[in-house]
XYZ file of C-alpha atoms in Angstrom:
562
model
C 123.963 -45.255 -108.238
C 127.192 -46.824 -109.550
C 127.966 -43.765 -111.679
C 127.333 -41.523 -108.639
C 129.771 -43.531 -106.532
C 132.392 -43.282 -109.270
C 131.958 -39.489 -109.463
C 132.152 -39.235 -105.670
C 135.428 -41.203 -105.762
C 136.761 -38.637 -108.258
C 135.726 -35.840 -105.816
C 133.363 -34.317 -108.391
C 130.334 -34.719 -106.123
C 130.064 -35.100 -102.351
C 128.348 -37.611 -100.056
C 125.671 -34.970 -99.487
C 125.051 -34.890 -103.232
C 124.721 -38.687 -103.244
C 122.091 -38.479 -100.531
C 120.256 -35.710 -102.405
C 120.118 -37.858 -105.585
C 118.649 -40.767 -103.614
C 116.022 -38.566 -101.970
C 115.058 -36.783 -105.199
C 113.705 -39.929 -106.848
C 115.159 -38.684 -110.160
C 117.785 -40.131 -112.433
C 121.257 -38.694 -111.846
C 121.397 -36.713 -115.104
C 117.956 -35.113 -114.495
C 119.058 -34.207 -110.954
C 122.305 -32.703 -112.285
C 120.353 -30.129 -114.332
C 119.088 -28.504 -111.119
C 122.546 -28.105 -109.548
C 124.072 -24.894 -111.011
C 126.934 -24.927 -108.481
C 128.413 -28.161 -109.909
C 130.876 -28.268 -112.823
C 128.667 -30.061 -115.361
C 131.346 -30.225 -118.062
C 133.823 -32.004 -115.761
C 131.126 -34.361 -114.438
C 129.906 -35.293 -117.928
C 133.475 -35.876 -119.147
C 134.141 -38.171 -116.180
C 130.796 -39.966 -116.631
C 131.621 -40.625 -120.280
C 134.875 -42.331 -119.228
C 133.078 -44.466 -116.654
C 130.359 -45.454 -119.124
C 132.635 -45.888 -122.133
C 130.500 -43.391 -124.065
C 132.054 -40.523 -126.086
C 131.495 -37.019 -124.681
C 131.203 -33.991 -126.977
C 131.101 -30.260 -126.279
C 128.279 -28.976 -128.499
C 129.607 -25.404 -128.338
C 132.731 -26.561 -130.200
C 131.149 -29.250 -132.431
C 129.906 -28.586 -135.952
C 126.384 -30.000 -136.214
C 124.986 -31.234 -139.553
C 121.660 -29.369 -139.598
C 120.528 -31.135 -142.805
C 119.841 -34.205 -140.639
C 116.876 -32.388 -139.097
C 114.918 -32.741 -142.358
C 114.501 -36.516 -141.933
C 114.795 -36.744 -138.154
C 111.583 -37.386 -136.124
C 111.072 -34.023 -134.388
C 108.621 -35.493 -131.863
C 111.522 -37.377 -130.300
C 113.790 -34.307 -130.324
C 111.313 -32.413 -128.142
C 110.078 -35.305 -126.030
C 113.461 -36.800 -125.172
C 115.847 -33.818 -125.594
C 117.978 -35.485 -128.255
C 119.751 -33.875 -131.202
C 121.310 -35.418 -134.359
C 124.955 -34.391 -134.696
C 126.401 -36.129 -137.759
C 126.275 -39.204 -140.008
C 129.324 -41.445 -140.042
C 129.666 -44.613 -142.150
C 125.962 -45.360 -142.142
C 125.559 -44.587 -138.443
C 123.649 -41.650 -137.010
C 125.471 -39.839 -134.185
C 122.887 -38.545 -131.689
C 123.610 -36.315 -128.662
C 121.825 -37.300 -125.460
C 121.916 -35.828 -121.971
C 120.784 -39.089 -120.322
C 122.716 -42.185 -121.473
C 120.479 -44.467 -119.373
C 117.384 -43.587 -121.415
C 117.865 -46.146 -124.195
C 114.321 -46.618 -125.508
C 114.191 -43.420 -127.650
C 117.503 -44.384 -129.287
C 115.952 -47.713 -130.359
C 112.904 -45.795 -131.572
C 115.079 -43.512 -133.719
C 116.874 -46.509 -135.183
C 113.542 -48.122 -136.103
C 112.166 -44.921 -137.671
C 115.291 -43.986 -139.672
C 116.596 -47.457 -140.504
C 120.061 -46.347 -139.351
C 122.343 -47.614 -136.604
C 122.284 -45.005 -133.827
C 125.536 -44.104 -132.094
C 124.823 -42.111 -128.885
C 127.235 -39.501 -127.537
C 126.960 -37.772 -124.169
C 126.399 -33.977 -124.159
C 125.237 -31.249 -121.800
C 121.432 -31.266 -121.771
C 121.368 -27.467 -121.500
C 123.400 -27.215 -124.715
C 121.015 -29.674 -126.416
C 118.080 -27.466 -125.356
C 119.904 -24.425 -126.722
C 120.368 -26.125 -130.103
C 116.687 -27.087 -130.206
C 115.596 -23.509 -129.494
C 118.107 -21.983 -131.888
C 117.352 -24.198 -134.889
C 113.755 -25.257 -134.329
C 112.411 -22.238 -132.460
C 111.404 -21.764 -128.861
C 108.461 -23.941 -127.810
C 107.823 -25.372 -131.292
C 106.821 -28.631 -129.680
C 103.989 -26.874 -127.880
C 102.640 -25.227 -131.000
C 102.555 -28.495 -132.896
C 100.774 -30.106 -129.943
C 103.425 -32.775 -129.636
C 103.862 -32.804 -125.881
C 100.951 -34.116 -123.821
C 102.650 -34.077 -120.440
C 101.755 -32.080 -117.362
C 101.154 -28.541 -118.587
C 102.471 -26.640 -115.595
C 105.668 -28.610 -115.123
C 108.417 -26.436 -113.669
C 106.146 -23.475 -112.800
C 104.198 -23.370 -109.533
C 101.627 -20.622 -108.942
C 101.585 -19.035 -105.505
C 98.067 -17.630 -106.020
C 94.896 -19.237 -107.399
C 94.107 -18.487 -111.048
C 90.506 -17.492 -111.746
C 88.769 -17.649 -115.126
C 85.425 -16.232 -116.250
C 84.380 -19.234 -118.355
C 84.359 -17.261 -121.639
C 85.518 -18.763 -124.930
C 88.650 -16.571 -124.902
C 89.391 -17.681 -121.354
C 88.973 -21.367 -122.211
C 91.293 -21.023 -125.217
C 93.960 -19.435 -122.986
C 93.700 -22.386 -120.597
C 94.480 -25.055 -123.212
C 97.416 -27.249 -122.234
C 99.516 -26.239 -125.242
C 99.069 -22.493 -124.556
C 99.774 -22.927 -120.841
C 102.956 -24.869 -121.594
C 104.089 -22.296 -124.163
C 103.715 -19.414 -121.683
C 105.425 -21.431 -118.949
C 108.351 -22.185 -121.243
C 108.778 -18.486 -122.054
C 108.898 -17.705 -118.317
C 111.225 -20.628 -117.512
C 113.610 -19.649 -120.293
C 113.663 -16.026 -119.087
C 114.470 -17.033 -115.498
C 117.192 -19.478 -116.570
C 118.796 -16.846 -118.830
C 118.766 -14.270 -115.958
C 116.514 -11.914 -117.946
C 115.273 -8.811 -116.134
C 112.472 -8.161 -118.633
C 110.490 -10.137 -121.212
C 109.048 -8.235 -124.184
C 106.252 -9.892 -126.201
C 105.582 -7.512 -129.081
C 102.923 -7.543 -131.788
C 104.632 -6.478 -135.036
C 103.334 -6.366 -138.596
C 105.397 -9.467 -139.360
C 104.072 -11.358 -136.309
C 104.963 -11.951 -132.671
C 108.465 -10.995 -131.480
C 109.844 -12.255 -128.151
C 112.839 -10.438 -126.659
C 114.662 -10.860 -123.335
C 116.633 -8.083 -121.643
C 119.750 -9.720 -120.201
C 122.322 -7.574 -118.387
C 120.651 -4.473 -119.811
C 120.739 -5.563 -123.483
C 117.733 -6.853 -125.467
C 118.181 -10.247 -127.182
C 115.599 -11.456 -129.694
C 114.576 -15.098 -129.236
C 114.005 -17.422 -132.195
C 110.347 -18.460 -132.399
C 108.559 -20.486 -135.108
C 106.162 -18.533 -137.371
C 103.269 -20.721 -136.174
C 103.345 -18.841 -132.855
C 101.399 -16.034 -134.572
C 98.255 -18.200 -134.480
C 98.536 -18.274 -130.684
C 99.123 -14.544 -130.178
C 95.748 -13.706 -128.584
C 95.805 -16.906 -126.485
C 99.286 -16.098 -125.099
C 98.218 -12.558 -124.163
C 94.977 -13.818 -122.600
C 96.853 -16.471 -120.596
C 99.236 -13.866 -119.145
C 96.319 -11.525 -118.377
C 94.537 -14.320 -116.511
C 97.715 -15.054 -114.514
C 97.933 -11.345 -113.582
C 94.172 -11.098 -112.780
C 93.535 -8.554 -115.544
C 90.449 -8.065 -117.729
C 91.029 -10.285 -120.788
C 88.145 -8.648 -122.698
C 89.667 -5.138 -122.398
C 91.969 -4.587 -125.381
C 91.724 -0.820 -125.805
C 93.262 0.451 -122.554
C 96.635 -0.154 -120.843
C 96.576 -2.528 -117.854
C 99.079 -3.395 -115.124
C 99.163 -6.524 -112.996
C 101.322 -8.849 -110.963
C 102.113 -12.582 -111.138
C 103.682 -14.655 -108.357
C 105.228 -17.989 -109.302
C 107.850 -20.406 -108.020
C 110.468 -21.720 -110.464
C 113.168 -24.225 -109.493
C 112.211 -23.697 -105.820
C 112.767 -19.916 -106.148
C 110.034 -17.323 -105.705
C 109.636 -15.080 -108.745
C 107.594 -11.867 -108.749
C 106.536 -10.636 -112.203
C 105.173 -7.159 -112.942
C 103.118 -7.216 -116.148
C 102.284 -4.188 -118.275
C 99.940 -4.454 -121.288
C 99.587 -1.613 -123.789
C 97.474 -1.650 -127.007
C 99.624 -1.091 -130.131
C 98.601 -0.724 -133.794
C 99.251 -4.422 -134.538
C 97.804 -5.749 -131.268
C 98.661 -5.643 -127.591
C 102.280 -5.426 -126.449
C 103.384 -6.981 -123.142
C 106.421 -6.304 -120.981
C 107.142 -8.388 -117.886
C 109.637 -7.200 -115.270
C 111.072 -10.288 -113.536
C 112.079 -9.950 -109.885
C 113.940 -13.084 -108.854
C 113.817 -12.965 -105.055
C 115.899 -16.119 -104.673
C 118.795 -14.774 -106.744
C 118.814 -11.288 -105.203
C 121.489 -10.507 -102.603
C 121.566 -7.042 -101.022
C 125.179 -6.484 -100.020
C 126.555 -2.955 -100.222
C 130.167 -4.153 -100.428
C 129.516 -6.344 -103.481
C 127.743 -3.783 -105.666
C 130.963 -2.618 -107.315
C 131.947 0.382 -105.161
C 135.667 0.815 -104.679
C 136.965 1.604 -101.210
C 137.187 5.367 -101.924
C 133.433 5.416 -102.593
C 132.256 2.785 -100.110
C 133.982 4.299 -97.069
C 132.417 7.813 -97.258
C 129.044 6.412 -98.366
C 129.022 4.048 -95.388
C 129.622 7.048 -93.108
C 126.794 8.959 -94.805
C 124.182 6.254 -94.161
C 125.099 6.299 -90.455
C 124.246 10.007 -90.082
C 121.491 10.922 -87.597
C 119.604 13.204 -90.023
C 119.726 14.706 -93.498
C 118.841 13.604 -97.041
C 120.852 11.148 -99.127
C 119.774 10.932 -102.785
C 120.543 8.224 -105.330
C 120.037 9.251 -108.961
C 120.034 7.566 -112.340
C 117.670 6.372 -115.080
C 115.251 3.452 -114.745
C 117.109 0.154 -114.386
C 120.360 1.668 -113.100
C 120.270 -0.198 -109.770
C 119.050 2.633 -107.501
C 116.634 0.399 -105.556
C 119.312 -2.264 -105.016
C 121.717 0.348 -103.620
C 119.093 1.774 -101.265
C 117.893 -1.652 -100.066
C 121.506 -2.696 -99.457
C 122.049 0.522 -97.468
C 118.977 -0.129 -95.316
C 120.027 -3.716 -94.603
C 123.535 -2.479 -93.682
C 122.180 -0.132 -90.990
C 119.172 -2.226 -89.922
C 119.198 -3.265 -86.248
C 116.698 -3.795 -83.406
C 117.562 -0.289 -82.143
C 116.694 1.406 -85.461
C 113.162 1.827 -86.822
C 113.120 1.988 -90.634
C 109.978 2.737 -92.654
C 109.795 2.839 -96.459
C 107.134 4.092 -98.855
C 107.516 2.615 -102.335
C 105.774 2.253 -105.691
C 105.855 -0.690 -105.979
C 107.429 -2.646 -103.100
C 109.848 -4.744 -105.160
C 111.398 -6.893 -102.427
C 110.173 -7.562 -98.899
C 112.898 -6.909 -96.321
C 112.921 -8.574 -92.911
C 112.785 -6.131 -89.996
C 111.894 -3.132 -92.187
C 108.368 -1.639 -92.358
C 107.321 -1.151 -95.985
C 104.343 0.761 -97.389
C 102.912 0.278 -100.890
C 101.574 3.603 -102.236
C 98.147 3.711 -103.938
C 97.741 7.086 -105.718
C 94.186 6.204 -106.886
C 92.939 6.222 -103.283
C 95.088 9.158 -102.199
C 97.964 7.213 -100.617
C 100.753 9.068 -102.430
C 104.414 9.398 -101.460
C 103.651 12.771 -99.842
C 100.584 11.527 -97.939
C 102.284 8.375 -96.676
C 105.377 10.366 -95.646
C 103.237 12.652 -93.459
C 101.799 9.597 -91.677
C 105.172 7.848 -91.387
C 106.542 10.639 -89.209
C 103.859 9.881 -86.587
C 105.290 6.352 -86.252
C 108.533 7.543 -84.688
C 110.990 6.311 -87.366
C 114.746 6.804 -87.273
C 115.271 6.238 -91.020
C 112.795 6.855 -93.851
C 113.034 5.709 -97.474
C 110.883 7.544 -100.011
C 110.797 5.571 -103.271
C 111.057 8.662 -105.464
C 110.780 12.436 -105.125
C 108.406 13.237 -107.993
C 106.791 16.533 -106.984
C 107.074 19.584 -104.750
C 104.857 18.183 -101.974
C 106.968 15.020 -101.607
C 110.199 17.054 -101.730
C 108.970 19.462 -99.024
C 107.834 16.592 -96.780
C 111.210 14.848 -97.200
C 113.004 18.074 -96.263
C 110.706 18.569 -93.257
C 111.470 15.005 -92.128
C 115.217 15.636 -92.313
C 114.887 18.953 -90.423
C 113.028 17.181 -87.594
C 115.858 14.727 -86.996
C 115.299 11.893 -89.468
C 117.655 10.348 -92.018
C 115.866 10.285 -95.380
C 116.837 8.194 -98.410
C 115.244 8.796 -101.795
C 115.797 8.705 -105.561
C 115.650 11.236 -108.383
C 115.770 10.788 -112.133
C 118.794 12.870 -113.168
C 121.741 12.064 -115.403
C 124.425 12.955 -112.851
C 124.819 13.869 -109.192
C 125.178 17.694 -109.495
C 121.881 17.951 -111.413
C 119.959 16.785 -108.329
C 120.266 20.204 -106.678
C 118.920 21.995 -109.772
C 116.101 19.448 -110.143
C 114.812 20.030 -106.601
C 114.981 23.800 -107.013
C 113.088 23.463 -110.336
C 110.360 21.577 -108.442
C 109.847 24.693 -106.331
C 111.881 23.914 -103.203
C 113.661 26.926 -101.690
C 117.403 26.745 -102.548
C 118.474 27.341 -98.933
C 116.438 24.283 -97.825
C 118.042 22.104 -100.516
C 121.522 23.356 -99.599
C 121.061 22.772 -95.863
C 119.400 19.314 -95.945
C 120.930 17.350 -98.872
C 124.036 15.714 -97.403
C 125.086 13.772 -100.522
C 123.961 12.661 -103.973
C 125.142 9.478 -105.620
C 124.607 8.949 -109.343
C 125.038 5.435 -110.669
C 124.873 3.239 -113.767
C 125.252 -0.479 -114.424
C 127.909 -1.808 -116.813
C 128.175 -5.400 -117.940
C 130.833 -7.465 -116.206
C 133.307 -9.287 -118.474
C 132.971 -13.074 -118.344
C 135.732 -14.381 -116.080
C 136.061 -17.571 -118.145
C 136.742 -16.108 -121.574
C 137.906 -12.469 -121.292
C 141.339 -11.916 -122.809
C 143.968 -9.160 -122.348
C 145.276 -6.781 -125.010
C 147.580 -3.797 -125.101
C 145.519 -0.833 -126.451
C 146.677 1.717 -128.979
C 145.555 5.349 -129.186
C 142.896 4.326 -131.749
C 141.376 1.684 -129.425
C 140.229 4.120 -126.730
C 138.589 7.589 -126.602
C 140.713 10.682 -126.186
C 139.724 11.113 -122.535
C 141.049 7.671 -121.534
C 143.464 8.047 -118.549
C 146.669 6.526 -119.946
C 148.589 7.564 -116.836
C 146.445 5.219 -114.703
C 146.917 2.266 -117.083
C 150.708 2.584 -117.103
C 152.233 -0.669 -118.397
C 149.054 -2.634 -117.700
C 146.611 -4.239 -120.121
C 142.901 -3.908 -120.829
C 140.456 -6.786 -121.417
C 137.984 -7.623 -124.168
C 135.028 -9.976 -124.426
C 135.271 -13.219 -126.409
C 132.277 -15.490 -125.715
C 132.018 -19.006 -124.270
C 129.490 -21.497 -122.940
C 129.415 -19.855 -119.490
C 128.240 -16.501 -120.885
C 126.191 -17.966 -123.793
C 128.700 -16.589 -126.327
C 128.032 -12.963 -125.282
C 131.334 -12.262 -123.527
C 129.675 -10.669 -120.504
C 127.991 -12.216 -117.464
C 126.313 -10.119 -114.788
C 126.657 -6.404 -114.085
C 128.366 -4.093 -111.605
C 127.802 -0.483 -110.639
C 129.805 2.604 -111.492
C 129.330 5.513 -109.100
C 129.611 9.283 -108.804
C 129.417 10.345 -105.152
C 128.961 14.083 -104.538
C 129.290 15.020 -100.858
C 127.835 18.426 -99.975
C 130.887 20.450 -99.040
C 130.575 24.041 -97.853
C 131.426 25.246 -101.364
C 128.766 23.017 -102.981
C 126.127 24.224 -100.471
C 126.950 27.878 -101.268
C 126.577 27.230 -105.005
C 123.283 25.360 -104.487
C 121.887 28.211 -102.379
C 122.956 30.712 -105.060
C 120.993 28.704 -107.718
C 124.225 27.905 -109.570
C 124.005 25.695 -112.656
C 124.679 21.980 -112.418
C 127.936 22.297 -114.384
C 129.252 24.910 -111.882
C 128.398 22.547 -109.009
C 130.057 19.666 -110.899
C 133.222 21.684 -111.480
C 133.443 22.548 -107.782
C 132.764 18.956 -106.713
C 135.479 17.590 -109.032
C 137.936 20.136 -107.637
C 136.965 18.884 -104.164
C 137.838 15.317 -105.219
C 134.626 13.877 -106.721
C 135.082 11.002 -109.185
C 132.659 11.225 -112.121
C 130.784 8.263 -113.601
C 133.215 8.254 -116.529
C 136.236 8.261 -114.170
C 134.855 5.324 -112.184
C 134.071 3.485 -115.418
C 137.674 3.853 -116.619
C 138.957 2.488 -113.289
C 136.669 -0.576 -113.656
C 137.977 -1.127 -117.206
C 141.612 -0.815 -116.097
C 140.899 -3.300 -113.282
C 139.635 -5.808 -115.887
C 136.058 -5.872 -114.568
C 134.512 -4.434 -117.729
C 135.545 -3.286 -121.204
C 136.263 0.109 -122.707
C 133.316 -0.418 -125.064
C 130.942 -0.827 -122.100
C 132.166 2.378 -120.450
C 131.677 4.287 -123.717
C 128.190 2.772 -124.160
C 126.990 3.739 -120.686
C 128.727 7.068 -119.945
C 129.519 10.254 -121.806
C 132.816 12.104 -121.707
C 133.208 14.819 -119.091
C 134.912 16.923 -121.769
C 131.957 16.821 -124.161
C 132.443 15.396 -127.661
C 136.042 14.156 -127.970
């Protein structure tokens, strides 16, 4: 505890942290790994001074990778060490725990070299191991014989059928490999994990902030392909013997004391089964309408809309554009003991306190339309319909709004004005659409520039598209991504929404009733003051929240090809 006291004296940790270390029963440096709110770099630098041990930043240190050829890899995986360089007959080794001396003596005995330890961030050591030796190589080689389910706790019992395939999927090495894939995905804030069967072998990719990143894996993982798929099927209670038909399942686990809900989809491909896992991190999710990225000009009218006594409010956008988060945040904003809110969803992604949620089951006839008919008998004030997919659901939603209910729902359209045309195309009478739809909000998610490493620049005409609003930039500067340890060298960390809020003015209602095209409705809405997705994106870029490149990637110009 001496090092803890020294860090507390330097105001890097608090007395509460000291107590937490004592109660954890862990060493200080193992405990530190589970405290994301602390400044690890500053703490490690201070600890190195107290211990008289050099500290290195592995993101800015050139590592001699040739040392890996003669370095005992068992120790790399088991003890989280990494050789950095060779200096005057001594081997410089990065360690995240300077009190764990035995493996350093073991390395010295195996290599015949004097070992000089240096202190480094254990997360950076793990990153080097995965980058240069492949994710979970230690599992494939059967080098780790420790508790297989370390770090992952299952919230439901796992059942097996006793078959040979099932037993193979339950082997400690396979279990640990799958757990490491899930742990890595959660720690990297991935929304989806793709495990794909290609002609060249297994490919693992994580979708982080909307972009897919391929993960380095050793070629030996191909021998475990069927076992990995079977293990995940068992976790999701799927039929491991069925390899010809698509299957969908759900996995509930707890990682780092946070509940994680995983939706698993398995589809047979020509080279084997492909898996995609949607990760819903309940512990990291915060539904707060003000912090979604809306500026005051959008938030203020939208907040008034969700307080209306009746009508339909639609949120549109493609899959993964944040529609559910916006709607959940809206419900939480207006939720109170005096208001009864009922939702019908497919699936129920997050459970909300004080809100009644229904999971639809189309196979047994519990569709959006059927559940909506029953909901109205439960005397709700506000109803959320997960998605308007067909005429029956649309008509029931309209009927609910006409009988004095406020209805929220989603549509898959590219912009707000297209929502009117989409509902008419479904078969709804135009006058019903015009009279009940109070507003449509289209949205997208753009990546947020990393606050630690973004840097300003003064753009030229060639740096931005022709529709960029120079008059709004004035003498200001834009920002670009660079890449640092905080954002894992990507330059972006997290996402924020860009919004297009169309409020049904009298002119818009007349056009909708007259079956006008979406571009006519858009033109009228813009003349009435609507900001398009592109406009809102430019404002976010000018504010320094995102980059011009992100706005161009996510939105298209309102002037067509420019």
